[in-house]
């Protein structure tokens, strides 16, 4: 019987160092009190006083300073809890953060309302002054949101209630990591401890058929016990978003959420529909080859993440992965590579699995500070692609924050996965260029397809298709419950796989496994990002100096351009399905290599 270690049992050197933000709890609490006072002073000084250019510019300077302070406090208060939910101080910090953000939001809500009430003519004048020019992109957003802002009193109330209105993400996390328990399973007289981390990090892709299927059955049988709670939480989220959309004058909740991303409904639908129609056959081909490789009549969803090639999986140490990444990304130049070196040297990365740690991986960047990366390290070679992915986020936001103010808009969610998935392409092309035999190359290609394209373009595409069904149902005012959500996801799976993969009982509960649904229209953006990343990554891996220079400029641009403009500046046209079809053709060519190397 095996069990994940507790947080105090993992090597400190393999964990992230939050003291880079605040040296200790006392310094953090002092910063919180200081921020409260700054906001109170800001409110007293500028409420009803934004009447001339000088006062507006002065307020922008101080508002930007407040946002810098708030960013570091948010990071410190939330990240400790992400890795250890048994630590009472971390839990207290996370809970108090919600109260703090609500209070700060209420104190600052007047600011956006009063800026929105200022004439466009005066705001343009502010932008044209030397002192106001650095804030032009923030002011542009104020102007863009003018028509969807509500009465200042309503905005104030909504700001105060925001922590409660959008509490679904936190409730999902508490249910998933603190309340859920999973049935263990037994294979050949050995008991295996089951958990979210164990299933998603080990058992789901285990090479042993019996372990994969037994763990699948135990995991999904356990999920059924929580489906109504998580369904209620999720449905409350989407219905809240619908009400907010209606309040702000949007006929559809989808259009309301896309407005924030600066993306049209056509662009959104184009990604989901094109990939569902044209990428699905390529992945069905992958499933057929996987079944053939393992002598199975047909693979099921309980098999689809198993290693493609037989034999023992390649493992890698943390130190080996770091050196590999430094070697691969020399092509990007010293400025970019220095971020990787700093991440490794200063402990920005949290590697080990431990009890109650959040699953999966993410990157969270502090303004002009550390870019923290959460991993659940398994030691498999595929982890180097995961780390390359998260370091792509780190490199992106570190470069952006060096060049942009804290209140300059961040890049649209539509674009945000492009730098991370681009790095996966660069990393894989580097590995394939090494002196390795055909079998090793074949194993690497299939690992790349499974890790990069299956995860980012299939897993998240299925989420996106399911999510669109949910929001369309909300727009129609249909009744939603757990059974309806299960049916939506089952239909999505059946439509994508078209019988090429067996849909195991329990697969309809897959929507319960992701927090993405509590983050707006996020899932489809992985496909958008990987489409951009596929083209840019191939050019960079070949040493295309023009592409590298363009890409670094795009990363530094942040939200100063729309997502399609960012892609265009990097040389990728996302206005038509052409780039999507090029990405699909690339994956199909990888499968051609897999067959030719057999």
mmCIF file of C-alpha atoms in Angstrom, residues 111-112 115-116 123 137-147 149:
data_model
loop_
_atom_site.group_PDB
_atom_site.id
_atom_site.type_symbol
_atom_site.label_atom_id
_atom_site.label_comp_id
_atom_site.label_asym_id
_atom_site.label_seq_id
_atom_site.Cartn_x
_atom_site.Cartn_y
_atom_site.Cartn_z
ATOM 1 C CA UNK A 111 -12.448 54.715 -9.825
ATOM 2 C CA UNK A 112 -13.435 52.813 -12.962
ATOM 3 C CA UNK A 115 -13.121 57.347 -15.259
ATOM 4 C CA UNK A 116 -15.866 55.905 -17.472
ATOM 5 C CA UNK A 123 -9.421 60.806 -21.760
ATOM 6 C CA UNK A 137 -3.727 51.063 -22.930
ATOM 7 C CA UNK A 138 -5.424 51.164 -19.539
ATOM 8 C CA UNK A 139 -7.413 54.201 -20.682
ATOM 9 C CA UNK A 140 -8.335 52.431 -23.931
ATOM 10 C CA UNK A 141 -9.902 49.655 -21.851
ATOM 11 C CA UNK A 142 -11.852 52.203 -19.824
ATOM 12 C CA UNK A 143 -13.223 53.600 -23.083
ATOM 13 C CA UNK A 144 -13.989 50.106 -24.465
ATOM 14 C CA UNK A 145 -16.026 49.195 -21.386
ATOM 15 C CA UNK A 146 -17.963 52.469 -21.245
ATOM 16 C CA UNK A 147 -21.125 51.070 -22.806
ATOM 17 C CA UNK A 149 -20.705 49.614 -17.232
#
